[in-house]
C-alpha cells in the first residue's frame, strides 16, 4: 500500500493450526524487508514469539522477607530471611512446594559470628556463607549449627521444579 511503517494486527485465534488465544502480528509492507513477527497468547497458557515457546513469570507472592516467583514452565524461585540462635537443626519452611527434592539451596550469613568463630551448615555440609547439599523435603530444608554463643541470621534462596 506504499506505507513504510509496521502494521500491527490482532485476531482471536480460532483455527485448528492455532488453537485458541490471541495473536499479534507485525510486518513491514516495503517489498524485500523480512521483519514479520508474531506474538501468540494461547488459551493453554503458552506464549509463542515467532513460533518459539517463551517462558514467563505467571505467579508471584511476598510476605515480609519471604517471597516466591513461579514460571510458566514450572520453574520456581523463592527466598527469605530467618533468624537462628542456639545449636542443633532448624527447619526452614518453603512458601511454595517443589515437585521433588531435587532443587538447589543457597544460604548466606547476614550476621557474623565474630567472637566465637562458630560454623553454620546446611544439611550435611559445613559453611561460613552458602552451601547446597541440604537435608530437605519438597516444602522445607534444614540448617544445622554447632556453636551457641551468638545468634545468626541468614538469607536463603532455593530454585528448581
Short mmCIF file of N, CA and C in Angstrom, two decimals:
data_model
loop_
_atom_site.label_atom_id
_atom_site.label_comp_id
_atom_site.label_asym_id
_atom_site.label_seq_id
_atom_site.Cartn_x
_atom_site.Cartn_y
_atom_site.Cartn_z
N UNK A 1 0.81 -1.20 0.00
CA UNK A 1 0.00 0.00 0.00
C UNK A 1 0.85 1.26 0.00
N UNK A 2 2.17 1.12 -0.07
CA UNK A 2 3.02 2.29 -0.19
C UNK A 2 3.50 2.89 1.11
N UNK A 3 3.01 2.43 2.26
CA UNK A 3 3.48 2.98 3.53
C UNK A 3 4.71 2.22 3.99
N UNK A 4 5.51 2.84 4.85
CA UNK A 4 6.75 2.21 5.31
C UNK A 4 6.80 1.99 6.81
N UNK A 5 5.69 2.00 7.49
CA UNK A 5 5.65 1.71 8.93
C UNK A 5 5.26 0.27 9.16
N UNK A 6 5.36 -0.15 10.38
CA UNK A 6 4.95 -1.50 10.72
C UNK A 6 3.43 -1.56 10.80
N UNK A 7 2.89 -2.67 10.41
CA UNK A 7 1.46 -2.91 10.52
C UNK A 7 1.26 -3.91 11.65
N UNK A 8 0.42 -3.58 12.59
CA UNK A 8 0.14 -4.47 13.71
C UNK A 8 -1.31 -4.90 13.60
N UNK A 9 -1.54 -6.19 13.69
CA UNK A 9 -2.91 -6.68 13.67
C UNK A 9 -3.10 -7.66 14.82
N UNK A 10 -4.30 -7.75 15.30
CA UNK A 10 -4.64 -8.70 16.37
C UNK A 10 -5.86 -9.48 15.94
N UNK A 11 -5.90 -10.74 16.27
CA UNK A 11 -7.08 -11.53 15.94
C UNK A 11 -7.28 -12.61 16.99
N UNK A 12 -8.51 -13.00 17.15
CA UNK A 12 -8.84 -14.12 18.03
C UNK A 12 -8.53 -15.39 17.27
N UNK A 13 -7.72 -16.23 17.86
CA UNK A 13 -7.29 -17.44 17.17
C UNK A 13 -8.37 -18.50 17.33
N UNK A 14 -8.91 -18.94 16.21
CA UNK A 14 -9.97 -19.94 16.26
C UNK A 14 -9.85 -20.85 15.05
N UNK A 15 -8.66 -21.40 14.83
CA UNK A 15 -8.48 -22.35 13.73
C UNK A 15 -7.65 -23.53 14.22
N UNK A 16 -7.71 -24.67 13.54
CA UNK A 16 -7.04 -25.88 14.02
C UNK A 16 -5.52 -25.77 14.08
N UNK A 17 -4.91 -24.91 13.24
CA UNK A 17 -3.45 -24.76 13.26
C UNK A 17 -2.97 -23.87 14.40
N UNK A 18 -3.84 -23.07 14.95
CA UNK A 18 -3.53 -22.13 16.02
C UNK A 18 -4.64 -22.20 17.06
N UNK A 19 -4.68 -23.21 17.91
CA UNK A 19 -5.85 -23.43 18.76
C UNK A 19 -5.97 -22.45 19.93
N UNK A 20 -6.92 -21.56 19.85
CA UNK A 20 -7.29 -20.68 20.95
C UNK A 20 -6.27 -19.64 21.32
N UNK A 21 -6.73 -18.49 21.76
CA UNK A 21 -5.86 -17.42 22.22
C UNK A 21 -5.95 -16.19 21.35
N UNK A 22 -4.94 -15.33 21.49
CA UNK A 22 -4.87 -14.08 20.73
C UNK A 22 -3.51 -14.00 20.07
N UNK A 23 -3.47 -13.58 18.81
CA UNK A 23 -2.22 -13.39 18.09
C UNK A 23 -2.04 -11.93 17.72
N UNK A 24 -0.81 -11.44 17.86
CA UNK A 24 -0.44 -10.11 17.39
C UNK A 24 0.62 -10.30 16.31
N UNK A 25 0.45 -9.62 15.18
CA UNK A 25 1.38 -9.76 14.07
C UNK A 25 1.91 -8.38 13.68
N UNK A 26 3.18 -8.31 13.29
CA UNK A 26 3.72 -7.09 12.70
C UNK A 26 4.36 -7.48 11.37
N UNK A 27 4.33 -6.56 10.46
CA UNK A 27 5.03 -6.77 9.19
C UNK A 27 5.35 -5.43 8.57
N UNK A 28 6.43 -5.40 7.84
CA UNK A 28 6.79 -4.18 7.10
C UNK A 28 6.27 -4.33 5.69
N UNK A 29 5.48 -3.38 5.22
CA UNK A 29 4.89 -3.51 3.89
C UNK A 29 5.88 -3.27 2.76
N UNK A 30 7.05 -2.73 3.03
CA UNK A 30 8.01 -2.45 1.97
C UNK A 30 8.55 -3.76 1.41
N UNK A 31 8.51 -3.89 0.12
CA UNK A 31 8.95 -5.12 -0.54
C UNK A 31 10.42 -5.40 -0.23
N UNK A 32 10.71 -6.66 0.08
CA UNK A 32 12.08 -7.07 0.33
C UNK A 32 12.49 -7.05 1.79
N UNK A 33 11.69 -6.44 2.65
CA UNK A 33 12.03 -6.44 4.07
C UNK A 33 11.46 -7.68 4.73
N UNK A 34 12.26 -8.32 5.54
CA UNK A 34 11.80 -9.50 6.24
C UNK A 34 11.72 -9.18 7.74
N UNK A 35 10.70 -8.44 8.12
CA UNK A 35 10.54 -8.03 9.52
C UNK A 35 9.20 -8.48 10.08
N UNK A 36 8.72 -9.61 9.63
CA UNK A 36 7.46 -10.12 10.14
C UNK A 36 7.69 -10.79 11.50
N UNK A 37 6.82 -10.50 12.45
CA UNK A 37 6.90 -11.09 13.77
C UNK A 37 5.51 -11.45 14.25
N UNK A 38 5.44 -12.45 15.12
CA UNK A 38 4.16 -12.80 15.73
C UNK A 38 4.35 -13.05 17.21
N UNK A 39 3.34 -12.70 17.97
CA UNK A 39 3.28 -12.95 19.40
C UNK A 39 1.94 -13.59 19.66
N UNK A 40 1.96 -14.83 20.15
CA UNK A 40 0.72 -15.59 20.34
C UNK A 40 0.53 -15.93 21.82
N UNK A 41 -0.62 -15.58 22.35
CA UNK A 41 -1.03 -15.95 23.71
C UNK A 41 -2.05 -17.06 23.55
N UNK A 42 -1.69 -18.29 23.92
CA UNK A 42 -2.57 -19.44 23.75
C UNK A 42 -3.48 -19.62 24.96
N UNK A 43 -4.63 -20.18 24.74
CA UNK A 43 -5.56 -20.44 25.83
C UNK A 43 -5.01 -21.44 26.85
N UNK A 44 -4.07 -22.27 26.44
CA UNK A 44 -3.48 -23.25 27.37
C UNK A 44 -2.36 -22.64 28.22
N UNK A 45 -2.15 -21.32 28.13
CA UNK A 45 -1.16 -20.64 28.94
C UNK A 45 0.20 -20.48 28.29
N UNK A 46 0.41 -20.99 27.09
CA UNK A 46 1.71 -20.84 26.45
C UNK A 46 1.80 -19.49 25.75
N UNK A 47 3.03 -19.03 25.61
CA UNK A 47 3.34 -17.79 24.93
C UNK A 47 4.36 -18.12 23.85
N UNK A 48 4.06 -17.76 22.60
CA UNK A 48 4.97 -18.01 21.49
C UNK A 48 5.42 -16.68 20.89
N UNK A 49 6.72 -16.56 20.65
CA UNK A 49 7.27 -15.40 19.96
C UNK A 49 7.91 -15.93 18.68
N UNK A 50 7.36 -15.51 17.56
CA UNK A 50 7.81 -16.01 16.25
C UNK A 50 7.83 -17.54 16.20
N UNK A 51 6.81 -18.15 16.81
CA UNK A 51 6.65 -19.59 16.79
C UNK A 51 7.45 -20.35 17.83
N UNK A 52 8.27 -19.67 18.62
CA UNK A 52 9.08 -20.32 19.65
C UNK A 52 8.45 -20.10 21.01
N UNK A 53 8.36 -21.19 21.79
CA UNK A 53 7.75 -21.10 23.12
C UNK A 53 8.64 -20.28 24.06
N UNK A 54 8.03 -19.34 24.76
CA UNK A 54 8.73 -18.48 25.71
C UNK A 54 8.23 -18.81 27.11
N UNK A 55 9.10 -18.66 28.11
CA UNK A 55 8.67 -18.82 29.50
C UNK A 55 8.51 -17.44 30.11
N UNK A 56 7.62 -17.35 31.08
CA UNK A 56 7.32 -16.06 31.69
C UNK A 56 6.89 -16.30 33.13
N UNK A 57 6.99 -15.27 33.95
CA UNK A 57 6.55 -15.35 35.34
C UNK A 57 5.03 -15.30 35.34
N UNK A 58 4.40 -16.32 35.93
CA UNK A 58 2.93 -16.32 35.95
C UNK A 58 2.35 -16.25 37.36
N UNK A 59 3.22 -16.24 38.39
CA UNK A 59 2.71 -16.13 39.75
C UNK A 59 3.81 -15.60 40.66
N UNK A 60 3.47 -14.64 41.51
CA UNK A 60 4.41 -14.13 42.50
C UNK A 60 3.71 -13.99 43.84
N UNK A 61 4.50 -13.97 44.91
CA UNK A 61 3.97 -13.79 46.25
C UNK A 61 5.06 -13.21 47.12
N UNK A 62 4.69 -12.35 48.08
CA UNK A 62 5.64 -11.78 49.03
C UNK A 62 4.92 -11.53 50.35
N UNK A 63 5.58 -11.91 51.44
CA UNK A 63 5.07 -11.61 52.77
C UNK A 63 6.28 -11.38 53.67
N UNK A 64 6.45 -10.15 54.15
CA UNK A 64 7.64 -9.82 54.93
C UNK A 64 8.87 -9.98 54.07
N UNK A 65 9.82 -10.78 54.53
CA UNK A 65 11.04 -11.01 53.74
C UNK A 65 10.97 -12.28 52.91
N UNK A 66 9.91 -13.06 53.02
CA UNK A 66 9.77 -14.29 52.22
C UNK A 66 9.03 -14.01 50.93
N UNK A 67 9.39 -14.73 49.88
CA UNK A 67 8.82 -14.48 48.56
C UNK A 67 8.97 -15.73 47.69
N UNK A 68 8.20 -15.76 46.59
CA UNK A 68 8.45 -16.74 45.53
C UNK A 68 8.05 -16.16 44.19
N UNK A 69 8.59 -16.78 43.15
CA UNK A 69 8.29 -16.44 41.75
C UNK A 69 8.16 -17.75 41.00
N UNK A 70 6.99 -18.00 40.40
CA UNK A 70 6.75 -19.23 39.64
C UNK A 70 6.71 -18.90 38.15
N UNK A 71 7.40 -19.72 37.37
CA UNK A 71 7.50 -19.53 35.92
C UNK A 71 6.52 -20.46 35.20
N UNK A 72 6.18 -20.11 33.98
CA UNK A 72 5.19 -20.85 33.20
C UNK A 72 5.63 -22.27 32.87
N UNK A 73 6.92 -22.57 32.90
CA UNK A 73 7.39 -23.94 32.61
C UNK A 73 7.52 -24.78 33.87
N UNK A 74 7.09 -24.25 35.03
CA UNK A 74 7.13 -24.99 36.28
C UNK A 74 8.31 -24.65 37.19
N UNK A 75 9.30 -23.90 36.68
CA UNK A 75 10.44 -23.49 37.48
C UNK A 75 9.97 -22.57 38.61
N UNK A 76 10.51 -22.76 39.81
CA UNK A 76 10.15 -21.92 40.95
C UNK A 76 11.42 -21.37 41.59
N UNK A 77 11.41 -20.08 41.89
CA UNK A 77 12.45 -19.42 42.66
C UNK A 77 11.80 -18.89 43.92
N UNK A 78 12.49 -19.01 45.06
CA UNK A 78 11.95 -18.48 46.30
C UNK A 78 13.07 -18.17 47.27
N UNK A 79 12.76 -17.32 48.24
CA UNK A 79 13.79 -16.93 49.19
C UNK A 79 13.20 -16.24 50.40
N UNK A 80 14.10 -15.86 51.30
CA UNK A 80 13.68 -15.17 52.51
C UNK A 80 14.83 -15.01 53.47
N UNK A 81 14.51 -14.56 54.67
CA UNK A 81 15.49 -14.46 55.74
C UNK A 81 14.93 -15.15 56.96
N UNK A 82 15.83 -15.62 57.81
CA UNK A 82 15.40 -16.27 59.04
C UNK A 82 16.45 -16.05 60.12
N UNK A 83 16.02 -15.97 61.35
CA UNK A 83 16.92 -15.83 62.49
C UNK A 83 17.13 -17.19 63.13
N UNK A 84 18.32 -17.40 63.70
CA UNK A 84 18.64 -18.68 64.29
C UNK A 84 19.56 -18.47 65.47
N UNK A 85 19.21 -19.03 66.59
CA UNK A 85 20.11 -18.99 67.74
C UNK A 85 20.10 -20.37 68.37
N UNK A 86 21.11 -20.65 69.16
CA UNK A 86 21.21 -21.96 69.77
C UNK A 86 21.94 -22.93 68.86
N UNK A 87 21.87 -24.19 69.21
CA UNK A 87 22.52 -25.23 68.41
C UNK A 87 21.48 -26.21 67.93
N UNK A 88 21.90 -27.06 67.02
CA UNK A 88 21.01 -28.10 66.51
C UNK A 88 20.48 -27.78 65.14
N UNK A 89 19.38 -28.41 64.81
CA UNK A 89 18.79 -28.31 63.47
C UNK A 89 17.57 -27.42 63.52
N UNK A 90 17.49 -26.51 62.55
CA UNK A 90 16.30 -25.67 62.38
C UNK A 90 15.70 -25.98 61.02
N UNK A 91 14.40 -26.19 60.98
CA UNK A 91 13.70 -26.47 59.73
C UNK A 91 13.18 -25.15 59.16
N UNK A 92 13.51 -24.87 57.91
CA UNK A 92 13.03 -23.68 57.20
C UNK A 92 11.89 -24.12 56.29
N UNK A 93 10.72 -23.53 56.46
CA UNK A 93 9.56 -23.86 55.61
C UNK A 93 9.62 -23.05 54.33
N UNK A 94 9.37 -23.70 53.22
CA UNK A 94 9.34 -23.04 51.92
C UNK A 94 7.93 -22.51 51.65
N UNK A 95 7.80 -21.28 51.15
CA UNK A 95 6.46 -20.75 50.88
C UNK A 95 5.74 -21.46 49.72
N UNK A 96 6.49 -22.04 48.80
CA UNK A 96 5.90 -22.77 47.67
C UNK A 96 6.57 -24.14 47.59
N UNK A 97 5.78 -25.18 47.42
CA UNK A 97 6.32 -26.54 47.36
C UNK A 97 7.02 -26.78 46.02
N UNK A 98 8.11 -27.54 46.06
CA UNK A 98 8.75 -28.03 44.84
C UNK A 98 8.14 -29.37 44.48
N UNK A 99 8.29 -29.79 43.23
CA UNK A 99 7.71 -31.06 42.80
C UNK A 99 8.54 -32.27 43.27
N UNK A 100 9.80 -32.03 43.63
CA UNK A 100 10.66 -33.09 44.15
C UNK A 100 11.70 -32.44 45.07
N UNK A 101 12.57 -33.25 45.64
CA UNK A 101 13.64 -32.71 46.48
C UNK A 101 14.89 -32.37 45.68
N UNK A 102 14.80 -32.44 44.38
CA UNK A 102 15.92 -32.13 43.50
C UNK A 102 15.92 -30.63 43.16
N UNK A 103 16.17 -29.80 44.16
CA UNK A 103 16.26 -28.36 43.95
C UNK A 103 17.53 -27.84 44.63
N UNK A 104 17.96 -26.65 44.27
CA UNK A 104 19.17 -26.06 44.83
C UNK A 104 18.82 -25.10 45.96
N UNK A 105 19.68 -25.06 46.97
CA UNK A 105 19.52 -24.15 48.10
C UNK A 105 20.84 -23.40 48.29
N UNK A 106 20.76 -22.10 48.51
CA UNK A 106 21.93 -21.31 48.87
C UNK A 106 21.58 -20.53 50.11
N UNK A 107 22.47 -20.54 51.07
CA UNK A 107 22.25 -19.88 52.34
C UNK A 107 23.43 -18.96 52.59
N UNK A 108 23.16 -17.70 52.93
CA UNK A 108 24.22 -16.72 53.16
C UNK A 108 24.03 -16.06 54.51
N UNK A 109 25.08 -16.03 55.30
CA UNK A 109 25.04 -15.41 56.61
C UNK A 109 24.90 -13.90 56.46
N UNK A 110 23.99 -13.32 57.25
CA UNK A 110 23.88 -11.86 57.30
C UNK A 110 24.18 -11.35 58.70
N UNK A 111 24.59 -12.25 59.59
CA UNK A 111 25.11 -11.92 60.91
C UNK A 111 26.43 -12.66 61.06
N UNK A 112 27.46 -11.96 61.45
CA UNK A 112 28.78 -12.58 61.54
C UNK A 112 29.02 -13.14 62.94
N UNK A 113 29.63 -14.28 63.02
CA UNK A 113 29.99 -14.90 64.29
C UNK A 113 31.41 -14.45 64.65
N UNK A 114 31.55 -13.18 64.98
CA UNK A 114 32.88 -12.60 65.13
C UNK A 114 33.66 -13.13 66.32
N UNK A 115 33.04 -13.24 67.49
CA UNK A 115 33.82 -13.64 68.66
C UNK A 115 33.95 -15.15 68.81
N UNK A 116 32.95 -15.91 68.37
CA UNK A 116 33.01 -17.35 68.58
C UNK A 116 33.66 -18.09 67.44
N UNK A 117 33.60 -17.54 66.23
CA UNK A 117 34.10 -18.26 65.07
C UNK A 117 33.27 -19.48 64.76
N UNK A 118 32.01 -19.47 65.20
CA UNK A 118 31.13 -20.62 65.02
C UNK A 118 30.88 -20.95 63.57
N UNK A 119 30.63 -22.21 63.30
CA UNK A 119 30.33 -22.67 61.96
C UNK A 119 28.83 -22.87 61.79
N UNK A 120 28.36 -22.63 60.61
CA UNK A 120 26.97 -22.88 60.26
C UNK A 120 26.98 -23.87 59.12
N UNK A 121 26.05 -24.79 59.08
CA UNK A 121 25.99 -25.72 57.96
C UNK A 121 24.56 -25.90 57.51
N UNK A 122 24.42 -26.34 56.28
CA UNK A 122 23.12 -26.67 55.72
C UNK A 122 23.14 -28.16 55.47
N UNK A 123 22.20 -28.86 56.06
CA UNK A 123 22.15 -30.31 55.87
C UNK A 123 23.41 -30.99 56.35
N UNK A 124 24.08 -31.70 55.45
CA UNK A 124 25.27 -32.46 55.85
C UNK A 124 26.56 -31.71 55.57
N UNK A 125 26.50 -30.53 54.94
CA UNK A 125 27.72 -29.79 54.61
C UNK A 125 28.01 -28.74 55.66
N UNK A 126 29.22 -28.17 55.64
CA UNK A 126 29.58 -27.09 56.55
C UNK A 126 29.93 -25.86 55.74
N UNK A 127 29.65 -24.67 56.30
CA UNK A 127 29.92 -23.46 55.56
C UNK A 127 29.99 -22.25 56.46
N UNK A 128 30.54 -21.19 55.95
CA UNK A 128 30.50 -19.89 56.60
C UNK A 128 29.67 -18.92 55.78
N UNK A 129 29.25 -19.28 54.59
CA UNK A 129 28.48 -18.38 53.73
C UNK A 129 27.31 -19.10 53.09
N UNK A 130 27.53 -19.85 52.03
CA UNK A 130 26.45 -20.52 51.34
C UNK A 130 26.80 -21.94 51.01
N UNK A 131 25.80 -22.83 51.10
CA UNK A 131 26.02 -24.25 50.86
C UNK A 131 24.79 -24.82 50.18
N UNK A 132 24.99 -25.85 49.42
CA UNK A 132 23.87 -26.67 48.95
C UNK A 132 23.89 -27.95 49.76
N UNK A 133 23.60 -29.08 49.18
CA UNK A 133 23.61 -30.37 49.88
C UNK A 133 22.79 -30.32 51.17
N UNK A 134 21.60 -29.75 51.11
CA UNK A 134 20.77 -29.62 52.30
C UNK A 134 19.95 -30.88 52.55
N UNK A 135 19.64 -31.10 53.82
CA UNK A 135 18.62 -32.07 54.15
C UNK A 135 17.31 -31.39 53.80
N UNK A 136 16.49 -32.03 53.02
CA UNK A 136 15.34 -31.30 52.50
C UNK A 136 14.17 -32.20 52.17
N UNK A 137 13.01 -31.56 52.17
CA UNK A 137 11.78 -32.14 51.66
C UNK A 137 11.26 -31.20 50.58
N UNK A 138 10.11 -31.47 50.04
CA UNK A 138 9.57 -30.60 48.98
C UNK A 138 9.07 -29.27 49.53
N UNK A 139 8.83 -29.18 50.86
CA UNK A 139 8.31 -27.94 51.46
C UNK A 139 9.21 -27.39 52.57
N UNK A 140 10.44 -27.91 52.72
CA UNK A 140 11.33 -27.47 53.79
C UNK A 140 12.77 -27.87 53.50
N UNK A 141 13.71 -27.23 54.20
CA UNK A 141 15.09 -27.69 54.27
C UNK A 141 15.60 -27.38 55.67
N UNK A 142 16.73 -27.97 56.05
CA UNK A 142 17.24 -27.76 57.41
C UNK A 142 18.55 -27.00 57.42
N UNK A 143 18.78 -26.30 58.54
CA UNK A 143 20.04 -25.60 58.81
C UNK A 143 20.54 -26.15 60.14
N UNK A 144 21.81 -26.52 60.21
CA UNK A 144 22.39 -27.04 61.45
C UNK A 144 23.44 -26.06 61.96
N UNK A 145 23.53 -25.94 63.30
CA UNK A 145 24.51 -25.04 63.91
C UNK A 145 25.13 -25.74 65.11
N UNK A 146 26.45 -25.53 65.30
CA UNK A 146 27.19 -26.26 66.32
C UNK A 146 27.70 -25.38 67.46
N UNK A 147 27.65 -24.06 67.34
CA UNK A 147 28.10 -23.15 68.40
C UNK A 147 26.91 -22.33 68.86
N UNK A 148 26.82 -22.09 70.14
CA UNK A 148 25.65 -21.42 70.70
C UNK A 148 25.89 -19.97 71.09
N UNK A 149 27.13 -19.51 71.08
CA UNK A 149 27.45 -18.21 71.68
C UNK A 149 26.69 -17.03 71.08
N UNK A 150 26.45 -17.02 69.79
CA UNK A 150 25.86 -15.85 69.15
C UNK A 150 24.71 -16.25 68.24
N UNK A 151 23.68 -15.41 68.18
CA UNK A 151 22.61 -15.67 67.20
C UNK A 151 23.12 -15.37 65.79
N UNK A 152 22.48 -15.97 64.81
CA UNK A 152 22.86 -15.72 63.42
C UNK A 152 21.59 -15.59 62.58
N UNK A 153 21.61 -14.67 61.67
CA UNK A 153 20.53 -14.52 60.70
C UNK A 153 21.08 -14.91 59.34
N UNK A 154 20.23 -15.37 58.47
CA UNK A 154 20.69 -15.70 57.13
C UNK A 154 19.60 -15.46 56.10
N UNK A 155 20.07 -15.18 54.89
CA UNK A 155 19.20 -15.11 53.72
C UNK A 155 19.31 -16.46 53.03
N UNK A 156 18.18 -16.92 52.48
CA UNK A 156 18.22 -18.18 51.76
C UNK A 156 17.54 -17.99 50.40
N UNK A 157 17.96 -18.80 49.46
CA UNK A 157 17.42 -18.80 48.10
C UNK A 157 17.34 -20.25 47.66
N UNK A 158 16.21 -20.65 47.10
CA UNK A 158 16.04 -22.02 46.59
C UNK A 158 15.40 -21.94 45.21
N UNK A 159 15.81 -22.83 44.32
CA UNK A 159 15.22 -22.84 42.97
C UNK A 159 15.18 -24.26 42.42
N UNK A 160 14.19 -24.53 41.61
CA UNK A 160 14.05 -25.84 40.98
C UNK A 160 12.64 -26.04 40.50
N UNK A 161 12.33 -27.26 40.09
CA UNK A 161 10.99 -27.60 39.60
C UNK A 161 10.17 -28.26 40.69
#
